[in-house]
Amino acid sequence: FLPFSSPVLRNFTFAVSWRTEKSLYRLDVDWPKHPEYFTGTTFCVAVDSLNGLVYIGQRGDNIPKILVFTEDGYFLRAWNYTVDTPHGIFAASTLYEQSIWITDVGSGFFGHTVKKYSSFGDLVQVLGTPGKKGTGLNPLQFDNPAELYVEDTGDIYIVDGDGGLNNRLIKLSQDFMILWLHGENGTGPAKFNIPHSVTLDSAGRVWVADRGNKRIQVFDKDTGEWLGAWNNCFTEEGPSSVRFTPDGKYLIVAQLNLSRLSVVAAPPVGSIGECSVISTIQLADQVLPHLLEVDRKTGAVYVAEIGAKQVQKYVPLNSYVPAFGS
């Protein structure tokens, strides 16, 4: 029998040690086909559901920072060009363009930026002042930008940042003009303490994981108006990641240090109400789910785990009929 300190057994424990009260997902133990490509600490994951691609951002010395897999788990390619320290990643593909956006929190020449790349790693656009953190709006500056969400219209929502000078939510137009922002540290409505993840629902609402304040805040995407907050589900630890299922019925929330994923009922249009957890997936201790993404076609949930240093895939037990963005 292998002792627990064996790396073989330890990895096995990370892969299978989870449970749910009401099983809505199953772990795809065969994803990816070749986990040996995880050579660093896996911080973020994005899904290009149009093209069936999964992008993973990892950190470490002398390793490729971005890995590209198929949704079936086959490794395609890796790249490293101008990526310093990835924190968040988002695939914003249309029928005409495959784009990958990365928030970079590095202290080197490419840090404190939000960058757009092609699928093969060609740098297309840089937002922020590379290598210089700041609070400025003209030119726009970031300090540890945590994550972003890009609408099909091209509008961009950025949460900045992960414990730096800024605690703000910024909406940019497709030509990178500031449309609105909330930008103050604090505990009141529309104030933040480590805004760590951002997503949209199909009703035009922006959802922000306000991690340090142990809540999720909700805004109107057009006006930026504060619509409400959820804090009753996160008394133990604040949320680190938020994403909706394709049918819009559930919000998938990660809590990093609890190593827990929660499936939360989405509120109806016109109401925020209270947070209601439908199901949880308890990962093994110290797996540490940092950010996650949901495939808008299949509903599969990909989780970037900085403790286990891997990305895992959870498949819905009931197939979704995609509604969001269709």
mmCIF file of C-alpha atoms in Angstrom:
data_model
loop_
_atom_site.group_PDB
_atom_site.id
_atom_site.type_symbol
_atom_site.label_atom_id
_atom_site.label_comp_id
_atom_site.label_asym_id
_atom_site.label_seq_id
_atom_site.Cartn_x
_atom_site.Cartn_y
_atom_site.Cartn_z
ATOM 1 C CA PHE A 1 0.000 0.000 0.000
ATOM 2 C CA LEU A 2 1.358 3.422 -0.939
ATOM 3 C CA PRO A 3 1.978 5.825 1.958
ATOM 4 C CA PHE A 4 -0.031 9.056 1.825
ATOM 5 C CA SER A 5 3.061 11.083 1.064
ATOM 6 C CA SER A 6 3.315 9.296 -2.270
ATOM 7 C CA PRO A 7 2.755 11.771 -5.129
ATOM 8 C CA VAL A 8 0.799 9.106 -7.007
ATOM 9 C CA LEU A 9 -1.732 8.718 -4.233
ATOM 10 C CA ARG A 10 -1.820 12.451 -3.488
ATOM 11 C CA ASN A 11 -2.719 13.252 -7.096
ATOM 12 C CA PHE A 12 -5.323 10.524 -7.054
ATOM 13 C CA THR A 13 -6.870 12.083 -3.960
ATOM 14 C CA PHE A 14 -7.105 15.474 -5.675
ATOM 15 C CA ALA A 15 -8.788 13.888 -8.668
ATOM 16 C CA VAL A 16 -11.558 11.950 -6.937
ATOM 17 C CA SER A 17 -12.147 13.349 -3.453
ATOM 18 C CA TRP A 18 -15.363 15.317 -3.867
ATOM 19 C CA ARG A 19 -19.006 14.931 -2.950
ATOM 20 C CA THR A 20 -22.338 16.591 -3.627
ATOM 21 C CA GLU A 21 -25.597 16.723 -1.691
ATOM 22 C CA LYS A 22 -27.602 16.652 -4.896
ATOM 23 C CA SER A 23 -25.537 15.447 -7.815
ATOM 24 C CA LEU A 24 -25.774 17.910 -10.668
ATOM 25 C CA TYR A 25 -22.266 17.278 -12.043
ATOM 26 C CA ARG A 26 -19.811 14.451 -12.409
ATOM 27 C CA LEU A 27 -16.055 14.741 -12.588
ATOM 28 C CA ASP A 28 -14.598 13.875 -16.005
ATOM 29 C CA VAL A 29 -11.636 11.853 -14.752
ATOM 30 C CA ASP A 30 -10.239 11.529 -18.293
ATOM 31 C CA TRP A 31 -9.819 15.284 -18.795
ATOM 32 C CA PRO A 32 -7.269 16.255 -19.903
ATOM 33 C CA LYS A 33 -5.718 13.293 -21.678
ATOM 34 C CA HIS A 34 -2.204 14.471 -20.767
ATOM 35 C CA PRO A 35 -2.125 16.317 -17.414
ATOM 36 C CA GLU A 36 1.679 16.328 -17.532
ATOM 37 C CA TYR A 37 1.377 19.583 -19.497
ATOM 38 C CA PHE A 38 0.402 21.266 -16.206
ATOM 39 C CA THR A 39 3.945 22.299 -15.314
ATOM 40 C CA GLY A 40 3.150 25.363 -13.207
ATOM 41 C CA THR A 41 0.423 26.728 -10.937
ATOM 42 C CA THR A 42 -2.879 26.853 -12.840
ATOM 43 C CA PHE A 43 -4.612 30.158 -12.050
ATOM 44 C CA CYS A 44 -7.279 30.564 -14.722
ATOM 45 C CA VAL A 45 -9.227 28.849 -17.484
ATOM 46 C CA ALA A 46 -11.277 30.074 -20.463
ATOM 47 C CA VAL A 47 -13.534 28.236 -22.890
ATOM 48 C CA ASP A 48 -14.040 29.084 -26.552
ATOM 49 C CA SER A 49 -17.290 27.170 -26.983
ATOM 50 C CA LEU A 50 -17.627 28.153 -30.651
ATOM 51 C CA ASN A 51 -14.418 26.328 -31.524
ATOM 52 C CA GLY A 52 -14.306 23.736 -28.758
ATOM 53 C CA LEU A 53 -11.083 25.060 -27.201
ATOM 54 C CA VAL A 54 -9.967 25.427 -23.585
ATOM 55 C CA TYR A 55 -7.249 27.947 -22.603
ATOM 56 C CA ILE A 56 -5.363 27.668 -19.323
ATOM 57 C CA GLY A 57 -3.099 30.251 -17.706
ATOM 58 C CA GLN A 58 -0.344 28.953 -15.434
ATOM 59 C CA ARG A 59 2.518 30.561 -13.518
ATOM 60 C CA GLY A 60 6.077 29.428 -12.996
ATOM 61 C CA ASP A 61 9.635 29.945 -14.163
ATOM 62 C CA ASN A 62 10.735 28.881 -17.647
ATOM 63 C CA ILE A 63 7.413 27.294 -18.565
ATOM 64 C CA PRO A 64 4.747 28.117 -21.160
ATOM 65 C CA LYS A 65 2.207 30.414 -19.528
ATOM 66 C CA ILE A 66 -0.759 29.598 -21.789
ATOM 67 C CA LEU A 67 -1.843 26.034 -22.634
ATOM 68 C CA VAL A 68 -4.476 25.238 -25.275
ATOM 69 C CA PHE A 69 -6.507 22.019 -25.146
ATOM 70 C CA THR A 70 -9.520 20.732 -27.023
ATOM 71 C CA GLU A 71 -12.714 20.320 -25.013
ATOM 72 C CA ASP A 72 -12.100 16.567 -25.324
ATOM 73 C CA GLY A 73 -8.836 17.012 -23.450
ATOM 74 C CA TYR A 74 -6.219 16.761 -26.189
ATOM 75 C CA PHE A 75 -3.258 19.139 -25.962
ATOM 76 C CA LEU A 76 -2.915 21.446 -28.977
ATOM 77 C CA ARG A 77 -0.252 24.079 -28.287
ATOM 78 C CA ALA A 78 1.337 26.397 -25.759
ATOM 79 C CA TRP A 79 2.638 29.957 -25.874
ATOM 80 C CA ASN A 80 4.400 32.430 -23.694
ATOM 81 C CA TYR A 81 4.890 35.637 -25.661
ATOM 82 C CA THR A 82 4.476 38.828 -23.542
ATOM 83 C CA VAL A 83 2.686 36.975 -20.717
ATOM 84 C CA ASP A 84 4.244 37.688 -17.333
ATOM 85 C CA THR A 85 1.949 36.505 -14.513
ATOM 86 C CA PRO A 86 -1.559 35.530 -15.689
ATOM 87 C CA HIS A 87 -4.410 35.965 -13.224
ATOM 88 C CA GLY A 88 -7.638 35.911 -15.251
ATOM 89 C CA ILE A 89 -8.398 34.775 -18.802
ATOM 90 C CA PHE A 90 -11.427 35.052 -21.098
ATOM 91 C CA ALA A 91 -12.176 33.675 -24.573
ATOM 92 C CA ALA A 92 -14.143 36.200 -26.614
ATOM 93 C CA SER A 93 -14.559 34.404 -29.911
ATOM 94 C CA THR A 94 -17.025 35.352 -32.621
ATOM 95 C CA LEU A 95 -17.629 33.774 -36.012
ATOM 96 C CA TYR A 96 -15.025 36.159 -37.415
ATOM 97 C CA GLU A 97 -12.317 36.271 -34.747
ATOM 98 C CA GLN A 98 -10.823 34.066 -32.026
ATOM 99 C CA SER A 99 -9.669 36.320 -29.202
ATOM 100 C CA ILE A 100 -8.164 35.566 -25.807
ATOM 101 C CA TRP A 101 -8.011 38.238 -23.118
ATOM 102 C CA ILE A 102 -5.602 37.941 -20.177
ATOM 103 C CA THR A 103 -5.235 40.009 -17.012
ATOM 104 C CA ASP A 104 -1.554 40.160 -16.079
ATOM 105 C CA VAL A 105 -0.529 40.956 -12.504
ATOM 106 C CA GLY A 106 3.226 40.588 -12.976
ATOM 107 C CA SER A 107 5.801 43.083 -11.779
ATOM 108 C CA GLY A 108 7.811 42.774 -14.989
ATOM 109 C CA PHE A 109 7.590 44.623 -18.285
ATOM 110 C CA PHE A 110 4.158 43.196 -19.239
ATOM 111 C CA GLY A 111 2.492 43.413 -15.832
ATOM 112 C CA HIS A 112 -0.526 45.411 -14.624
ATOM 113 C CA THR A 113 -2.207 45.134 -18.008
ATOM 114 C CA VAL A 114 -5.239 43.613 -19.696
ATOM 115 C CA LYS A 115 -4.203 42.134 -23.035
ATOM 116 C CA LYS A 116 -5.893 40.701 -26.087
ATOM 117 C CA TYR A 117 -4.278 37.868 -28.047
ATOM 118 C CA SER A 118 -5.026 35.698 -31.021
ATOM 119 C CA SER A 119 -5.586 31.987 -30.468
ATOM 120 C CA PHE A 120 -1.917 31.401 -31.315
ATOM 121 C CA GLY A 121 -0.561 34.018 -28.904
ATOM 122 C CA ASP A 122 -0.107 37.042 -31.147
ATOM 123 C CA LEU A 123 -0.490 40.215 -29.076
ATOM 124 C CA VAL A 124 -3.325 42.341 -30.504
ATOM 125 C CA GLN A 125 -4.152 44.961 -27.860
ATOM 126 C CA VAL A 126 -2.755 46.222 -24.542
ATOM 127 C CA LEU A 127 -4.843 48.127 -21.990
ATOM 128 C CA GLY A 128 -3.059 49.797 -19.087
ATOM 129 C CA THR A 129 0.511 51.033 -18.743
ATOM 130 C CA PRO A 130 2.773 47.971 -19.143
ATOM 131 C CA GLY A 131 4.981 47.377 -16.127
ATOM 132 C CA LYS A 132 3.522 50.333 -14.212
ATOM 133 C CA LYS A 133 0.703 49.997 -11.726
ATOM 134 C CA GLY A 134 -1.504 52.989 -11.122
ATOM 135 C CA THR A 135 -4.939 54.465 -10.471
ATOM 136 C CA GLY A 136 -5.192 56.700 -13.533
ATOM 137 C CA LEU A 137 -8.117 56.780 -15.935
ATOM 138 C CA ASN A 138 -6.468 58.694 -18.796
ATOM 139 C CA PRO A 139 -4.471 56.760 -19.684
ATOM 140 C CA LEU A 140 -6.218 53.866 -17.980
ATOM 141 C CA GLN A 141 -4.039 52.116 -15.412
ATOM 142 C CA PHE A 142 -4.449 48.928 -13.382
ATOM 143 C CA ASP A 143 -2.948 47.370 -10.292
ATOM 144 C CA ASN A 144 -3.310 43.578 -10.195
ATOM 145 C CA PRO A 145 -6.329 43.416 -12.545
ATOM 146 C CA ALA A 146 -8.126 40.246 -11.485
ATOM 147 C CA GLU A 147 -10.499 39.226 -14.269
ATOM 148 C CA LEU A 148 -12.633 40.405 -17.151
ATOM 149 C CA TYR A 149 -15.751 39.443 -19.065
ATOM 150 C CA VAL A 150 -16.286 40.393 -22.717
ATOM 151 C CA GLU A 151 -19.807 40.611 -24.139
ATOM 152 C CA ASP A 152 -20.639 39.514 -27.663
ATOM 153 C CA THR A 153 -21.099 43.237 -28.424
ATOM 154 C CA GLY A 154 -17.417 43.780 -27.594
ATOM 155 C CA ASP A 155 -18.115 45.680 -24.366
ATOM 156 C CA ILE A 156 -15.644 44.756 -21.606
ATOM 157 C CA TYR A 157 -16.114 44.482 -17.842
ATOM 158 C CA ILE A 158 -12.930 44.488 -15.732
ATOM 159 C CA VAL A 159 -12.466 43.947 -11.997
ATOM 160 C CA ASP A 160 -9.319 45.652 -10.718
ATOM 161 C CA GLY A 161 -7.929 44.316 -8.623
ATOM 162 C CA ASP A 162 -6.547 41.510 -6.606
ATOM 163 C CA GLY A 163 -5.301 43.316 -3.519
ATOM 164 C CA GLY A 164 -3.650 46.300 -5.208
ATOM 165 C CA LEU A 165 -4.252 50.047 -5.200
ATOM 166 C CA ASN A 166 -7.619 49.728 -6.922
ATOM 167 C CA ASN A 167 -10.960 48.252 -5.916
ATOM 168 C CA ARG A 168 -13.111 48.921 -8.924
ATOM 169 C CA LEU A 169 -15.398 47.631 -11.627
ATOM 170 C CA ILE A 170 -14.922 49.250 -15.034
ATOM 171 C CA LYS A 171 -17.069 48.958 -18.149
ATOM 172 C CA LEU A 172 -15.322 49.747 -21.435
ATOM 173 C CA SER A 173 -16.828 50.096 -24.894
ATOM 174 C CA GLN A 174 -15.498 48.006 -27.756
ATOM 175 C CA ASP A 175 -13.212 50.914 -28.646
ATOM 176 C CA PHE A 176 -11.954 51.012 -25.019
ATOM 177 C CA MET A 177 -13.716 54.153 -23.807
ATOM 178 C CA ILE A 178 -14.859 54.118 -20.158
ATOM 179 C CA LEU A 179 -18.665 53.853 -20.105
ATOM 180 C CA TRP A 180 -19.038 53.697 -16.316
ATOM 181 C CA LEU A 181 -17.128 52.596 -13.250
ATOM 182 C CA HIS A 182 -17.453 52.003 -9.533
ATOM 183 C CA GLY A 183 -14.110 52.600 -7.962
ATOM 184 C CA GLU A 184 -13.898 52.875 -4.215
ATOM 185 C CA ASN A 185 -12.629 50.656 -1.419
ATOM 186 C CA GLY A 186 -15.230 50.017 1.261
ATOM 187 C CA THR A 187 -18.063 47.853 2.527
ATOM 188 C CA GLY A 188 -21.083 49.862 1.360
ATOM 189 C CA PRO A 189 -23.117 49.374 -1.830
ATOM 190 C CA ALA A 190 -20.999 49.556 -5.011
ATOM 191 C CA LYS A 191 -17.760 49.600 -2.998
ATOM 192 C CA PHE A 192 -15.303 46.730 -3.087
ATOM 193 C CA ASN A 193 -12.623 44.884 -1.188
ATOM 194 C CA ILE A 194 -10.781 42.694 -3.708
ATOM 195 C CA PRO A 195 -13.258 42.438 -6.618
ATOM 196 C CA HIS A 196 -11.989 39.131 -7.973
ATOM 197 C CA SER A 197 -14.373 37.875 -10.680
ATOM 198 C CA VAL A 198 -17.065 39.316 -12.952
ATOM 199 C CA THR A 199 -19.749 37.839 -15.180
ATOM 200 C CA LEU A 200 -23.047 38.728 -16.877
ATOM 201 C CA ASP A 201 -26.438 37.078 -16.982
ATOM 202 C CA SER A 202 -28.958 37.103 -19.835
ATOM 203 C CA ALA A 203 -31.086 39.750 -18.075
ATOM 204 C CA GLY A 204 -28.433 42.461 -18.423
ATOM 205 C CA ARG A 205 -27.020 42.222 -14.916
ATOM 206 C CA VAL A 206 -23.338 42.295 -13.952
ATOM 207 C CA TRP A 207 -22.296 40.002 -11.081
ATOM 208 C CA VAL A 208 -19.086 40.673 -9.153
ATOM 209 C CA ALA A 209 -17.347 38.396 -6.639
ATOM 210 C CA ASP A 210 -16.486 40.963 -3.945
ATOM 211 C CA ARG A 211 -14.165 38.546 -2.246
ATOM 212 C CA GLY A 212 -12.843 40.575 0.691
ATOM 213 C CA ASN A 213 -16.366 41.712 1.617
ATOM 214 C CA LYS A 214 -17.679 38.113 1.458
ATOM 215 C CA ARG A 215 -20.473 38.921 -0.965
ATOM 216 C CA ILE A 216 -21.584 39.107 -4.589
ATOM 217 C CA GLN A 217 -22.705 42.515 -5.856
ATOM 218 C CA VAL A 218 -25.043 43.046 -8.802
ATOM 219 C CA PHE A 219 -25.263 45.975 -11.238
ATOM 220 C CA ASP A 220 -27.251 47.036 -14.273
ATOM 221 C CA LYS A 221 -24.963 46.547 -17.271
ATOM 222 C CA ASP A 222 -26.215 49.611 -19.162
ATOM 223 C CA THR A 223 -26.333 52.227 -16.415
ATOM 224 C CA GLY A 224 -24.000 50.730 -13.804
ATOM 225 C CA GLU A 225 -26.759 51.138 -11.208
ATOM 226 C CA TRP A 226 -26.318 49.009 -8.075
ATOM 227 C CA LEU A 227 -29.108 46.432 -7.896
ATOM 228 C CA GLY A 228 -28.283 44.526 -4.736
ATOM 229 C CA ALA A 229 -25.932 42.078 -3.060
ATOM 230 C CA TRP A 230 -25.775 38.521 -1.761
ATOM 231 C CA ASN A 231 -23.855 37.934 1.443
ATOM 232 C CA ASN A 232 -25.800 35.221 3.265
ATOM 233 C CA CYS A 233 -24.060 32.353 1.419
ATOM 234 C CA PHE A 234 -20.494 33.466 2.061
ATOM 235 C CA THR A 235 -20.129 33.898 5.816
ATOM 236 C CA GLU A 236 -17.214 31.421 5.947
ATOM 237 C CA GLU A 237 -15.296 32.831 2.996
ATOM 238 C CA GLY A 238 -15.878 35.261 0.159
ATOM 239 C CA PRO A 239 -16.433 34.073 -3.424
ATOM 240 C CA SER A 240 -13.416 33.930 -5.722
ATOM 241 C CA SER A 241 -15.186 33.120 -9.011
ATOM 242 C CA VAL A 242 -18.671 33.532 -10.525
ATOM 243 C CA ARG A 243 -20.133 32.104 -13.746
ATOM 244 C CA PHE A 244 -23.650 31.254 -14.986
ATOM 245 C CA THR A 245 -24.822 27.993 -16.491
ATOM 246 C CA PRO A 246 -25.890 28.249 -20.159
ATOM 247 C CA ASP A 247 -29.609 28.062 -19.313
ATOM 248 C CA GLY A 248 -29.197 30.918 -16.826
ATOM 249 C CA LYS A 249 -30.771 28.913 -13.983
ATOM 250 C CA TYR A 250 -27.689 28.639 -11.792
ATOM 251 C CA LEU A 251 -24.614 30.578 -10.763
ATOM 252 C CA ILE A 252 -21.485 28.498 -10.129
ATOM 253 C CA VAL A 253 -19.383 30.025 -7.338
ATOM 254 C CA ALA A 254 -15.899 29.005 -6.162
ATOM 255 C CA GLN A 255 -14.571 29.582 -2.638
ATOM 256 C CA LEU A 256 -10.811 29.298 -2.731
ATOM 257 C CA ASN A 257 -9.673 28.376 0.765
ATOM 258 C CA LEU A 258 -12.738 26.231 1.490
ATOM 259 C CA SER A 259 -11.960 24.260 -1.702
ATOM 260 C CA ARG A 260 -15.668 24.375 -2.492
ATOM 261 C CA LEU A 261 -17.873 24.941 -5.523
ATOM 262 C CA SER A 262 -21.484 25.977 -4.972
ATOM 263 C CA VAL A 263 -24.406 25.799 -7.389
ATOM 264 C CA VAL A 264 -26.643 28.758 -6.545
ATOM 265 C CA ALA A 265 -30.144 29.462 -7.859
ATOM 266 C CA ALA A 266 -30.218 32.483 -10.173
ATOM 267 C CA PRO A 267 -32.881 35.063 -9.216
ATOM 268 C CA PRO A 268 -35.689 36.035 -11.564
ATOM 269 C CA VAL A 269 -35.526 39.207 -13.621
ATOM 270 C CA GLY A 270 -36.304 42.262 -11.521
ATOM 271 C CA SER A 271 -35.261 40.684 -8.247
ATOM 272 C CA ILE A 272 -31.982 39.904 -6.490
ATOM 273 C CA GLY A 273 -33.359 38.440 -3.261
ATOM 274 C CA GLU A 274 -31.286 36.135 -1.088
ATOM 275 C CA CYS A 275 -28.645 33.636 -2.136
ATOM 276 C CA SER A 276 -29.886 30.020 -2.193
ATOM 277 C CA VAL A 277 -27.403 27.161 -2.560
ATOM 278 C CA ILE A 278 -28.835 24.205 -4.475
ATOM 279 C CA SER A 279 -25.792 21.942 -4.358
ATOM 280 C CA THR A 280 -22.115 21.961 -3.431
ATOM 281 C CA ILE A 281 -19.073 20.108 -4.662
ATOM 282 C CA GLN A 282 -16.555 19.760 -1.862
ATOM 283 C CA LEU A 283 -13.070 19.317 -3.273
ATOM 284 C CA ALA A 284 -10.215 17.773 -1.336
ATOM 285 C CA ASP A 285 -8.464 19.962 1.221
ATOM 286 C CA GLN A 286 -5.929 22.377 -0.283
ATOM 287 C CA VAL A 287 -7.151 21.943 -3.881
ATOM 288 C CA LEU A 288 -7.907 25.706 -3.846
ATOM 289 C CA PRO A 289 -10.224 26.488 -6.801
ATOM 290 C CA HIS A 290 -9.180 29.968 -7.959
ATOM 291 C CA LEU A 291 -11.219 30.775 -11.082
ATOM 292 C CA LEU A 292 -13.630 28.739 -13.178
ATOM 293 C CA GLU A 293 -15.382 28.862 -16.525
ATOM 294 C CA VAL A 294 -18.556 27.310 -17.895
ATOM 295 C CA ASP A 295 -18.826 26.118 -21.497
ATOM 296 C CA ARG A 296 -21.739 28.048 -22.991
ATOM 297 C CA LYS A 297 -22.655 25.145 -25.290
ATOM 298 C CA THR A 298 -22.232 22.035 -23.154
ATOM 299 C CA GLY A 299 -22.513 23.481 -19.644
ATOM 300 C CA ALA A 300 -19.263 21.784 -18.598
ATOM 301 C CA VAL A 301 -17.495 23.501 -15.689
ATOM 302 C CA TYR A 302 -13.702 23.885 -15.824
ATOM 303 C CA VAL A 303 -11.964 24.709 -12.542
ATOM 304 C CA ALA A 304 -8.438 26.142 -12.245
ATOM 305 C CA GLU A 305 -6.965 24.837 -8.997
ATOM 306 C CA ILE A 306 -3.870 26.562 -7.606
ATOM 307 C CA GLY A 307 -3.364 24.032 -4.811
ATOM 308 C CA ALA A 308 -3.696 20.886 -6.901
ATOM 309 C CA LYS A 309 -1.967 22.650 -9.828
ATOM 310 C CA GLN A 310 -4.410 21.324 -12.396
ATOM 311 C CA VAL A 311 -7.638 22.143 -14.214
ATOM 312 C CA GLN A 312 -10.535 19.751 -13.719
ATOM 313 C CA LYS A 313 -13.693 19.366 -15.772
ATOM 314 C CA TYR A 314 -17.156 18.707 -14.361
ATOM 315 C CA VAL A 315 -19.904 17.595 -16.729
ATOM 316 C CA PRO A 316 -23.603 18.284 -16.048
ATOM 317 C CA LEU A 317 -25.609 15.110 -15.475
ATOM 318 C CA ASN A 318 -28.516 16.623 -17.402
ATOM 319 C CA SER A 319 -27.718 18.090 -20.802
ATOM 320 C CA TYR A 320 -28.491 21.778 -21.132
ATOM 321 C CA VAL A 321 -30.399 23.427 -23.914
ATOM 322 C CA PRO A 322 -28.231 26.524 -24.328
ATOM 323 C CA ALA A 323 -30.132 29.770 -24.042
ATOM 324 C CA PHE A 324 -27.537 32.290 -22.947
ATOM 325 C CA GLY A 325 -26.144 34.275 -25.852
ATOM 326 C CA SER A 326 -27.821 32.057 -28.424
#
